CSV table of C-alpha atoms and ligand atoms in Angstrom, one decimal:
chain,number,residue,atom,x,y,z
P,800,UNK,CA,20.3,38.7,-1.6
P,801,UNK,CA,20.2,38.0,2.1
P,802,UNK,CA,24.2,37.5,2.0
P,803,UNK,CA,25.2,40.4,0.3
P,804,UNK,CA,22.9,42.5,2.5
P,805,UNK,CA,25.2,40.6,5.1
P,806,UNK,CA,27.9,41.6,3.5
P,807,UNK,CA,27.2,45.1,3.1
P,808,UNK,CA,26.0,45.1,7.1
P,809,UNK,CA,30.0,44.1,8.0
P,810,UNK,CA,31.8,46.7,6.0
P,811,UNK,CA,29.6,49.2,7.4
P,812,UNK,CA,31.0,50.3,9.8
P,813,UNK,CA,34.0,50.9,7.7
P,814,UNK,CA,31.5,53.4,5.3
P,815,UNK,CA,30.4,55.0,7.8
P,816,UNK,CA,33.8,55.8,9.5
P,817,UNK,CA,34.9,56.9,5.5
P,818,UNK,CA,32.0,59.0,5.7
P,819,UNK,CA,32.8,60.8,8.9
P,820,UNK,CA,35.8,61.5,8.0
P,821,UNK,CA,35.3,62.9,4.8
P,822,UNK,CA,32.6,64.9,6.2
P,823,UNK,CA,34.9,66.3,9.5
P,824,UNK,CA,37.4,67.0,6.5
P,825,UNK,CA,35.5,68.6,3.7
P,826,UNK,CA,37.4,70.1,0.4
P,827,UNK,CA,35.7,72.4,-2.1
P,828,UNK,CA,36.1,71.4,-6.0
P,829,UNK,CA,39.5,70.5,-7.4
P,830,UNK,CA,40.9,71.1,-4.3
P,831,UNK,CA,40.5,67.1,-3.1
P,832,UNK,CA,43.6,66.2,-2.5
P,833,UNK,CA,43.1,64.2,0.9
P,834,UNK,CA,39.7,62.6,-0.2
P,835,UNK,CA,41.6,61.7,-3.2
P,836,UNK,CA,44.5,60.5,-1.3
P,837,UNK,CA,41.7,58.2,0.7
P,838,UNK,CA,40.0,57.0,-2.1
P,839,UNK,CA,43.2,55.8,-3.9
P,840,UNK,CA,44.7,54.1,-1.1
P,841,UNK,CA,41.3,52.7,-0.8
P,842,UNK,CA,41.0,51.0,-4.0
P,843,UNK,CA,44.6,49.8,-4.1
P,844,UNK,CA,44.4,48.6,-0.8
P,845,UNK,CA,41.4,46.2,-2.6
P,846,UNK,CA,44.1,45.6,-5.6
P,847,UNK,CA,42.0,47.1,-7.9
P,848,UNK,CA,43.8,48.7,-10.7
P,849,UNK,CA,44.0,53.0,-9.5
P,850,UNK,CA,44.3,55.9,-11.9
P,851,UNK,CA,45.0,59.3,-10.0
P,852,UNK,CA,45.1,63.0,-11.2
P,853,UNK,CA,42.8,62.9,-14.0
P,854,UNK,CA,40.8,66.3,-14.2
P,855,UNK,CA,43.2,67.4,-11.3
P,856,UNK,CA,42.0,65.6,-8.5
P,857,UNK,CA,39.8,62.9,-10.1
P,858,UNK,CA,40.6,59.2,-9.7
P,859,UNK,CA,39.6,56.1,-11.1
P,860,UNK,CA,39.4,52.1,-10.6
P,861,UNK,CA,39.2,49.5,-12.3
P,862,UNK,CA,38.1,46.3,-11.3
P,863,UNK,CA,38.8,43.2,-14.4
P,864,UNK,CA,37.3,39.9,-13.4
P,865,UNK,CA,39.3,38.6,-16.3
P,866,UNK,CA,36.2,37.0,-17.8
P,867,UNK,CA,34.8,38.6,-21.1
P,868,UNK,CA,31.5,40.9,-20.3
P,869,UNK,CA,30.3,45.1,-20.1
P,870,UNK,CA,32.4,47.5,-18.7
P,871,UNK,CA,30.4,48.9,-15.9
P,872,UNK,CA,30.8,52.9,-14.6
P,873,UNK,CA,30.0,53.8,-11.0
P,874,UNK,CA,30.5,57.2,-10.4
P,875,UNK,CA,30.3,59.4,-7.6
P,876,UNK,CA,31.1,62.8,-6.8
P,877,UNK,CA,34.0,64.1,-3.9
P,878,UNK,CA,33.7,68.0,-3.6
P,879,UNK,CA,32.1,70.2,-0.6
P,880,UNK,CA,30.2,73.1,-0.6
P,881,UNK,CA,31.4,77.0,0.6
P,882,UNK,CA,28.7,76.7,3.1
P,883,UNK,CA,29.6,77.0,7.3
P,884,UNK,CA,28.5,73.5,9.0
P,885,UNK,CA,25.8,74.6,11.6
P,886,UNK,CA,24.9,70.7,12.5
P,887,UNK,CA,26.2,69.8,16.2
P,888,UNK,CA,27.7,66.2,15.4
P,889,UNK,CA,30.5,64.6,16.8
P,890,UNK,CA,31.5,64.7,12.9
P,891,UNK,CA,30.9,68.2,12.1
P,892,UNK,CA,33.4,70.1,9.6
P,893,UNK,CA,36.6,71.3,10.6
P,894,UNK,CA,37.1,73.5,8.3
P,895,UNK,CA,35.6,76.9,8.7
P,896,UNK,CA,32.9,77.4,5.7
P,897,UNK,CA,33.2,74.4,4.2
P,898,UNK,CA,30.7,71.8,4.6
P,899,UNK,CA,29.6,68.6,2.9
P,900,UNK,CA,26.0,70.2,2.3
P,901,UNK,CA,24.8,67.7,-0.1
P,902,UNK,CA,25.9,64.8,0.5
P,903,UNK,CA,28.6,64.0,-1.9
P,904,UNK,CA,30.8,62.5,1.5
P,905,UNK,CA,28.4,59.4,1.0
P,906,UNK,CA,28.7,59.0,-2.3
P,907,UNK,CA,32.1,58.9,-2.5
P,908,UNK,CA,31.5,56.5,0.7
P,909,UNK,CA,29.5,54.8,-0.8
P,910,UNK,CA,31.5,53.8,-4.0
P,911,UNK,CA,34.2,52.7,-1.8
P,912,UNK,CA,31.8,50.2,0.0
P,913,UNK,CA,30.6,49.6,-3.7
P,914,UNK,CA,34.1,48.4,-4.4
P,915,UNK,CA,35.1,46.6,-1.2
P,916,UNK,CA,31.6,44.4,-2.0
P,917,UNK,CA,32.5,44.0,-5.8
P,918,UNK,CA,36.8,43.3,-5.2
P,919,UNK,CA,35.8,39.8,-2.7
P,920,UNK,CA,33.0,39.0,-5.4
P,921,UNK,CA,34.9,38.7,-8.5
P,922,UNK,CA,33.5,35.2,-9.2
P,923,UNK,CA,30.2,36.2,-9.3
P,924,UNK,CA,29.9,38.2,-12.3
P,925,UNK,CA,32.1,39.2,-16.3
P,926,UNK,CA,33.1,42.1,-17.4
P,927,UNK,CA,35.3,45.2,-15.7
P,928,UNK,CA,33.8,48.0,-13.7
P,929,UNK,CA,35.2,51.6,-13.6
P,930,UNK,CA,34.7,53.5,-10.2
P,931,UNK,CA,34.7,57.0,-11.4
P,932,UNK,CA,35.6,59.3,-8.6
P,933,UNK,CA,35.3,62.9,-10.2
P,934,UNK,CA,36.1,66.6,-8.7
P,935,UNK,CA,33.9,69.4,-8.4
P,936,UNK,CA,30.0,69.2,-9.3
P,937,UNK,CA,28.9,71.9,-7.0
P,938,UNK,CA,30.8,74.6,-9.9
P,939,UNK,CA,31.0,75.2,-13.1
P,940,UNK,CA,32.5,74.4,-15.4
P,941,UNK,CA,32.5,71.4,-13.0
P,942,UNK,CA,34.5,67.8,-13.1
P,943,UNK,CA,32.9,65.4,-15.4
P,944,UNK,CA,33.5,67.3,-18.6
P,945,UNK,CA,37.4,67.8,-18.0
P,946,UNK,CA,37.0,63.6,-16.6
P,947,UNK,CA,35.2,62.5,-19.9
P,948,UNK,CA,37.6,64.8,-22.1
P,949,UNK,CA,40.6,63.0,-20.1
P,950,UNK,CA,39.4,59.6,-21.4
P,951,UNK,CA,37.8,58.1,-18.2
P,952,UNK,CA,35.1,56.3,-20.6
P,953,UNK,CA,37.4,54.4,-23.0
P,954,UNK,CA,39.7,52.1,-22.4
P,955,UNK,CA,38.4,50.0,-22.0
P,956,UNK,CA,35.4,51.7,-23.4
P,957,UNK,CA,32.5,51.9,-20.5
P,958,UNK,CA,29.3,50.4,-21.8
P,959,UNK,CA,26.6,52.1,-19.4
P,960,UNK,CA,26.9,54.1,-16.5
P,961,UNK,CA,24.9,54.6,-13.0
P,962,UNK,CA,25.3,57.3,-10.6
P,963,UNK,CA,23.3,58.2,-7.6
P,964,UNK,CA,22.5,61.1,-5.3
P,965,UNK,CA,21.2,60.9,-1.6
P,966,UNK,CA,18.4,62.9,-2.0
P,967,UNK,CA,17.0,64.5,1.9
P,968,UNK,CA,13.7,65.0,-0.3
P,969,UNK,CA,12.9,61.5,-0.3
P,970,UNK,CA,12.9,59.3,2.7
P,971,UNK,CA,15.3,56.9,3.3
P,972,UNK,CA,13.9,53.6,2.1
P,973,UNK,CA,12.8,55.4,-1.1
P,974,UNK,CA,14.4,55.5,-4.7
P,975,UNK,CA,13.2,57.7,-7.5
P,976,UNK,CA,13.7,57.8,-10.8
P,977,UNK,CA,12.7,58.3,-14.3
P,978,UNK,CA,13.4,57.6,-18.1
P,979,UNK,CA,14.3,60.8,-20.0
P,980,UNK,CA,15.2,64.2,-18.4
P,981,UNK,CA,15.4,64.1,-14.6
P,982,UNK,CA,17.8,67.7,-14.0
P,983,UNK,CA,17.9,71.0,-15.7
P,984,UNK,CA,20.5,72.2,-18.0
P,985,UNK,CA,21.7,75.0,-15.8
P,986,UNK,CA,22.9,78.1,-17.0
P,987,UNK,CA,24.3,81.4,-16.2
P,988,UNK,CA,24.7,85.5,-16.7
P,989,UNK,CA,25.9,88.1,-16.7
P,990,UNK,CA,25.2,91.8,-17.7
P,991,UNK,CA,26.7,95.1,-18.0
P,992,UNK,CA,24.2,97.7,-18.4
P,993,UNK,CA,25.8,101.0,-19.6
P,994,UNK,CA,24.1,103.9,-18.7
P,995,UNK,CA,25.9,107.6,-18.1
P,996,UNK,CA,26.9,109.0,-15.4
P,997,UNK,CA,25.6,112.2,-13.0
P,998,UNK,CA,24.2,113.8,-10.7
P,999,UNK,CA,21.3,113.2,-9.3
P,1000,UNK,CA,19.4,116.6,-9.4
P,1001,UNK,CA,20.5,116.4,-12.9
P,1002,UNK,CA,18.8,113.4,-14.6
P,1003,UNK,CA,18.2,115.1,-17.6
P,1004,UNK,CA,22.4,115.1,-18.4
P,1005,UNK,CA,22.3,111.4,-17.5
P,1006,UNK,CA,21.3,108.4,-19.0
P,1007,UNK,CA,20.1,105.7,-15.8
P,1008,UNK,CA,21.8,102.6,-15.4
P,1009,UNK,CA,19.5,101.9,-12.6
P,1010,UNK,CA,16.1,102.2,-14.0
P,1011,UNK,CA,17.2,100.6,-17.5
P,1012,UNK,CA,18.2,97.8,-15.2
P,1013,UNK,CA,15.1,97.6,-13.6
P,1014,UNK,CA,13.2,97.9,-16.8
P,1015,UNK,CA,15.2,94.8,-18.1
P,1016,UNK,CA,15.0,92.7,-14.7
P,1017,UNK,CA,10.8,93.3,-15.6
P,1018,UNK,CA,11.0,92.3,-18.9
P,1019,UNK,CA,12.8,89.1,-18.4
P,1020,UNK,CA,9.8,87.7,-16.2
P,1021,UNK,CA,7.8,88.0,-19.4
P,1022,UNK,CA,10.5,85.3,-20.9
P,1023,UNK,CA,9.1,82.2,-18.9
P,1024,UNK,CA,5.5,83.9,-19.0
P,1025,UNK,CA,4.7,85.0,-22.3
P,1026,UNK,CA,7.4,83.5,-24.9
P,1027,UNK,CA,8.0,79.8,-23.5
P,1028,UNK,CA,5.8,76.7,-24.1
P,1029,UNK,CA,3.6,76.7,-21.0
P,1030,UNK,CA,4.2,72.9,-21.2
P,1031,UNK,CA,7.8,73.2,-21.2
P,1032,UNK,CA,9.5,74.0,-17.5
P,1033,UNK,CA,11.8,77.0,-17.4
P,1034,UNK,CA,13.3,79.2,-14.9
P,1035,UNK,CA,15.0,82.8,-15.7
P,1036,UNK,CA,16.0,84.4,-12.2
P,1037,UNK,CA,17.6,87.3,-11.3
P,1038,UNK,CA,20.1,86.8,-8.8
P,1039,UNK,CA,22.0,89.9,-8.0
P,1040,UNK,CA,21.7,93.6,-9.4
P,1041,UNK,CA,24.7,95.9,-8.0
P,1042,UNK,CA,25.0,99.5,-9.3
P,1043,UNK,CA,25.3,102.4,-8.1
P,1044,UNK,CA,27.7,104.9,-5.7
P,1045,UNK,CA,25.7,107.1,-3.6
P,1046,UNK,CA,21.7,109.1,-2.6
P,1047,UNK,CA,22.6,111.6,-4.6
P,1048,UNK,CA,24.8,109.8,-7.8
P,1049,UNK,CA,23.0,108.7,-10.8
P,1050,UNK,CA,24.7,105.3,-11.8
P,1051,UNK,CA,26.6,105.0,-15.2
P,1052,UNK,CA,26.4,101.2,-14.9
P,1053,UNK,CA,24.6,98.0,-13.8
P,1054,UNK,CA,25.6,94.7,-13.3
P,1055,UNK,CA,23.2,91.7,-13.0
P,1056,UNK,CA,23.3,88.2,-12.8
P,1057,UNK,CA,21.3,85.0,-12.9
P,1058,UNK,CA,20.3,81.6,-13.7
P,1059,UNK,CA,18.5,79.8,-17.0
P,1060,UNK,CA,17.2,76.7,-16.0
P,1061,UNK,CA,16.0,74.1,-19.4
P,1062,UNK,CA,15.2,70.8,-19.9
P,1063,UNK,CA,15.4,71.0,-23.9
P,1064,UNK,CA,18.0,72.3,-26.1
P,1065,UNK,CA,15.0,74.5,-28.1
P,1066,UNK,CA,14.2,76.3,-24.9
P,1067,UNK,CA,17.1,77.1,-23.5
P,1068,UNK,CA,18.1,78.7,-27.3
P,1069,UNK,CA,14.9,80.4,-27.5
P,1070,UNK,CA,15.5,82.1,-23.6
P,1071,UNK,CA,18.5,83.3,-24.5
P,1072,UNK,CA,17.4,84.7,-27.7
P,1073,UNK,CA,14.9,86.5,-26.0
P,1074,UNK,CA,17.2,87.6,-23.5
P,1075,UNK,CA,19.4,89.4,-26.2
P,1076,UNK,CA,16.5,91.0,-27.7
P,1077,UNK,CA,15.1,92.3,-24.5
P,1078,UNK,CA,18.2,94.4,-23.8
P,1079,UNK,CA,18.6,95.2,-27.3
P,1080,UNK,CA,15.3,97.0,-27.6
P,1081,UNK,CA,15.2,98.4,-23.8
P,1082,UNK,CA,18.9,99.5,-23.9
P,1083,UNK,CA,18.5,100.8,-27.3
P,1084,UNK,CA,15.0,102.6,-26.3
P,1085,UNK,CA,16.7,104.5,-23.4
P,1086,UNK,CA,19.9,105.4,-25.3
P,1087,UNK,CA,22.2,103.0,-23.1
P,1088,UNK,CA,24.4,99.8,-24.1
P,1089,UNK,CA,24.8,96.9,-23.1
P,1090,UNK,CA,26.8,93.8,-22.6
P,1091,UNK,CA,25.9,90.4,-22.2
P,1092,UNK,CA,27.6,86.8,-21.7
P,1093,UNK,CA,25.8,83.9,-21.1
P,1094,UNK,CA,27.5,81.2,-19.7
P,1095,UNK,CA,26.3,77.6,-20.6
P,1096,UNK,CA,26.0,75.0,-17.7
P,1097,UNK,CA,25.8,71.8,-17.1
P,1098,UNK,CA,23.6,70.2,-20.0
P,1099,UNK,CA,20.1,68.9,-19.0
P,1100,UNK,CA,20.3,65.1,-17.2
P,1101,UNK,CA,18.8,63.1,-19.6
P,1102,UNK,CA,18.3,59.5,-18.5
P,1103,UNK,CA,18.1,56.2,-20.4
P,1104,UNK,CA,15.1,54.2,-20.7
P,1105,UNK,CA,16.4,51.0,-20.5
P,1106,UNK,CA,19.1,51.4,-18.2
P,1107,UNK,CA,16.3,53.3,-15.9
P,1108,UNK,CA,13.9,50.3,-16.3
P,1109,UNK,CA,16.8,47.8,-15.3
P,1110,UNK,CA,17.1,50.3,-12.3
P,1111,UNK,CA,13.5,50.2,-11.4
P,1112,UNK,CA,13.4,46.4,-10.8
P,1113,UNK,CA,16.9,46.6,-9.4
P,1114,UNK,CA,15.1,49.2,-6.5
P,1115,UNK,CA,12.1,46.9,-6.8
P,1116,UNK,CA,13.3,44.1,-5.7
P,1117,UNK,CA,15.9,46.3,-3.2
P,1118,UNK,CA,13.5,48.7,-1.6
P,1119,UNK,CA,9.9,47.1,-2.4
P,1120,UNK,CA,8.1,48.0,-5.2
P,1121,UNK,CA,6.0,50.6,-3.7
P,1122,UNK,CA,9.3,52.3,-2.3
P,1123,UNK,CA,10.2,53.2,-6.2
P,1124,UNK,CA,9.0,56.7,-7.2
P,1125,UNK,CA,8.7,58.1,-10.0
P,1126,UNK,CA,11.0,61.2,-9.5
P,1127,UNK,CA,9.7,64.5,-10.4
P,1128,UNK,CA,12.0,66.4,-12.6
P,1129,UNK,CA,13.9,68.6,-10.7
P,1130,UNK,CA,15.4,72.8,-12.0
P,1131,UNK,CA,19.2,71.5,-10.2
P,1132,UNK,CA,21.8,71.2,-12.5
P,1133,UNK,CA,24.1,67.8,-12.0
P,1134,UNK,CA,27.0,67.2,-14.6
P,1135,UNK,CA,26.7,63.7,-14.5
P,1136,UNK,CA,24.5,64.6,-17.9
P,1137,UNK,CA,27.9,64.8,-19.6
P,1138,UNK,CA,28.7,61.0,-18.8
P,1139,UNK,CA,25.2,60.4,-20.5
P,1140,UNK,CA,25.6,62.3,-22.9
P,1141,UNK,CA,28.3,59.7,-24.4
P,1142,UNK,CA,27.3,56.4,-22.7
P,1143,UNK,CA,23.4,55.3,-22.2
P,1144,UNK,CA,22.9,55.1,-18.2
P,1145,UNK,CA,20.5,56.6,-15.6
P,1146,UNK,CA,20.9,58.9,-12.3
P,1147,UNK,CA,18.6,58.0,-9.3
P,1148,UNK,CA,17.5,60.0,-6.2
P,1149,UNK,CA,18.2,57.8,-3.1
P,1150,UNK,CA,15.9,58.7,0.3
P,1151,UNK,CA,18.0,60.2,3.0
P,1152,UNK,CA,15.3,61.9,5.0
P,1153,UNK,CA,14.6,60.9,8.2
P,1154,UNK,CA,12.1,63.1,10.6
P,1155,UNK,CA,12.7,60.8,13.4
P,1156,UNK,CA,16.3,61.3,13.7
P,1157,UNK,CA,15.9,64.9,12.7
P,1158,UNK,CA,17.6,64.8,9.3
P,1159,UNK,CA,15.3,66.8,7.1
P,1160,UNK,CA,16.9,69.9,6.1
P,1161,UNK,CA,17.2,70.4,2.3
P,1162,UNK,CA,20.4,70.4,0.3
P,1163,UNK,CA,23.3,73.1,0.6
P,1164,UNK,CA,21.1,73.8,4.0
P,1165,UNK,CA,24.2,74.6,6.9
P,1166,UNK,CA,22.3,72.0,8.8
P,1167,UNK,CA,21.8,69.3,5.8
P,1168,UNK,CA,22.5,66.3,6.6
P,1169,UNK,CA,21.1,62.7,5.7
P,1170,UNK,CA,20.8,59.4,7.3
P,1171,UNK,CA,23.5,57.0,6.6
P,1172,UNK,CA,21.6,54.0,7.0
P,1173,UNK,CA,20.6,55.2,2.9
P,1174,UNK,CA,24.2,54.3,2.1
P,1175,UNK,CA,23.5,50.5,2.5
P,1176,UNK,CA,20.6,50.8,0.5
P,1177,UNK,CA,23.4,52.7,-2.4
P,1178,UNK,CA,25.7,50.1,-2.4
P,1179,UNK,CA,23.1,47.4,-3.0
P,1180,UNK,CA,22.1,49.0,-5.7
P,1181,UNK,CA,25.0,49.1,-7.5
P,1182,UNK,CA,26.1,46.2,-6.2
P,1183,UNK,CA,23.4,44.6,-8.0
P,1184,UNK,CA,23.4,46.6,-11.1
P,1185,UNK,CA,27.1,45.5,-11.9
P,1186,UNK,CA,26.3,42.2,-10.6
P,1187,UNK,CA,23.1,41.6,-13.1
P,1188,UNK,CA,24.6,43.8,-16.0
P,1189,UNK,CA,25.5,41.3,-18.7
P,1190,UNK,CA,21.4,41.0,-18.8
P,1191,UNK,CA,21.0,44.3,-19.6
P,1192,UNK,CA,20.2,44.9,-22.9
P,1193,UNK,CA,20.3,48.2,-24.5
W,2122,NI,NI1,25.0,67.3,-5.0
């Protein structure tokens, strides 16, 4: 243990340098061409085996010992946020209004490390592992789907899976995690309330997008309140409501939009159940229409539980027992559920916090950042898990 953690303290200067420069050079979701470009080079450059252009701008090694054992995925995530860097750092975006607000600069740095570690240790362990670099989390419909569709866990065919995400709400020297759902399916909607037009000394003539809206917007809040399992989490927020023309107009129409937020598939039916019927009645009680699409997210992250136990003394034996925490399920969405949704694996929160060297702003924050030094504990970890794998029984 003591070598590889000397072997993870040479390359990292490298990481840290990948880092930088992914962070000084952010690139929003399927547009990550020159991260890509990096990570490809990367990987070939360690003569691991490189597939590029898979969901657009995805790519993925793969790195054969040549000795029969699992097939191991690593994934990490490359896209940036539409967010303006407000951090003073010698490695601060260059790009105006984008930023790597979360993060997913060290994973992909991260991986790399991952890979420069697990290339010069071939004779230490079976099997293949797959580095899955994918496009676009931050937005739907987001990369892993089209990455999965495109075949990136067969051949050969990935036995279990592991990703990670620094996490600025633990910190760093902390790992969470947690059997069974860890992230919210995340949904989305829109509506279209129809209403008529007029004047507004007139509303007799008229029939009110504007207060039908309102009356909807009321009666969702009832959703999570009154119809859900109080022991079941949920969220329904309204996000925008836009309607309306002038003081004096009455509005024909109004549009709203929001989020659904689920960690079971009975839930998230039953919310948007009641969302139809809510504007059915209400729409239908004040003579207006309506229209409503519901846009399904990213499906809820639902972890393995012996993958995450194989994790847990992994981070035990990384981090000290009492640095493993039992994560609290979080309301984000992350698509890494559709990777676990075909192969058993877990997702973990790696601490990135650190008050001392004033990193302890919260994700998608224009000052987020996290403290680097969490990347060396990221690739020991999946050092280790691809390392150990063949014992892990499932
Ligand atoms: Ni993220």
């Amino acid at each position: 243990m003591k070598d590889l953690r000397e072997k993870i303290q040479n390359i990292f200067p490298k990481i840290q340098a990948l880092r930088r420069d992914f962070h000084s050079h952010p690139e929003l979701g399927f547009e990550e061409v020159r991260t890509a470009n990096i990570v490809a080079k990367t990987l070939e450059g360690l003569g691991i085996e490189v597939q590029t252009g898979i969901a657009k701008t995805g790519v993925v090694g793969l790195l054969d010992t040549g000795k029969p054992g699992p097939t191991v995925a690593l994934r990490a995530d490359m896209d940036a946020l539409p967010v303006k860097d407000a951090k003073k750092v010698p490695y601060a975006s260059t790009v105006d209004g984008v930023c790597h607000a979360c993060g997913h600069d060290g994973h992909t740095a991260m991986l790399l490390g991952t890979a420069m570690i697990l290339s010069a240790m071939k004779n230490d362990f079976t099997g293949k592992v797959k580095f899955i670099f994918q496009p676009c989390e931050e937005q739907l419909p987001g990369g892993a789907k089209p990455m999965v569709e495109a075949g990136v866990l067969e051949n050969p065919k990935v036995d279990n899976i592991f990703g990670i995400h620094l996490w600025t709400n633990y910190s760093i020297g902390k790992v969470g995690l947690k059997a069974g759902p860890l992230m919210a399916a995340s949904d989305s909607f829109v509506i279209e309330i129809i209403g008529k037009g007029g004047h507004g000394s007139a509303p007799h003539q008229t029939v009110d997008a504007v207060v039908v809206a309102s009356q909807v917007i009321s009666a969702f809040q009832t959703i999570v309140s009154r119809s859900v399992n109080p022991l079941e989490p949920a969220v329904v927020s309204v996000g925008t409501l836009q309607a309306g023309y002038g003081f004096n107009i009455i509005a024909d129409t109004a549009k709203i939009t929001g989020t659904v937020r689920t960690f079971s598939e009975e839930t998230r039916a039953l919310i948007q159940k009641r969302m139809e019927e809510i504007l059915k009645g209400i729409t239908q009680a004040y003579n207006a229409d309506y229209r409503f699409d519901y846009v399904k997210g990213y499906p809820a992250v639902i972890n393995n539980e012996k993958v995450t136990e194989y994790v847990r003394q992994i981070a035990a034996e990384v981090v000290g027992e009492e640095n493993v925490l039992n994560a609290e399920p979080v309301m984000g969405g992350e698509d890494f559920a559709y990777y676990l949704q075909q192969v058993p694996g877990t997702f973990v929160f790696l601490g990135a916090k650190n008050e001392e060297k004033g990193i302890a702003f919260p994700h998608h924050h224009p000052e987020f950042d996290f403290d680097e030094d969490a990347m060396a504990i990221g690739i020991e970890l999946m050092v280790r898990y691809v390392l150990n794998n063949k014992n892990l029984k499932i």
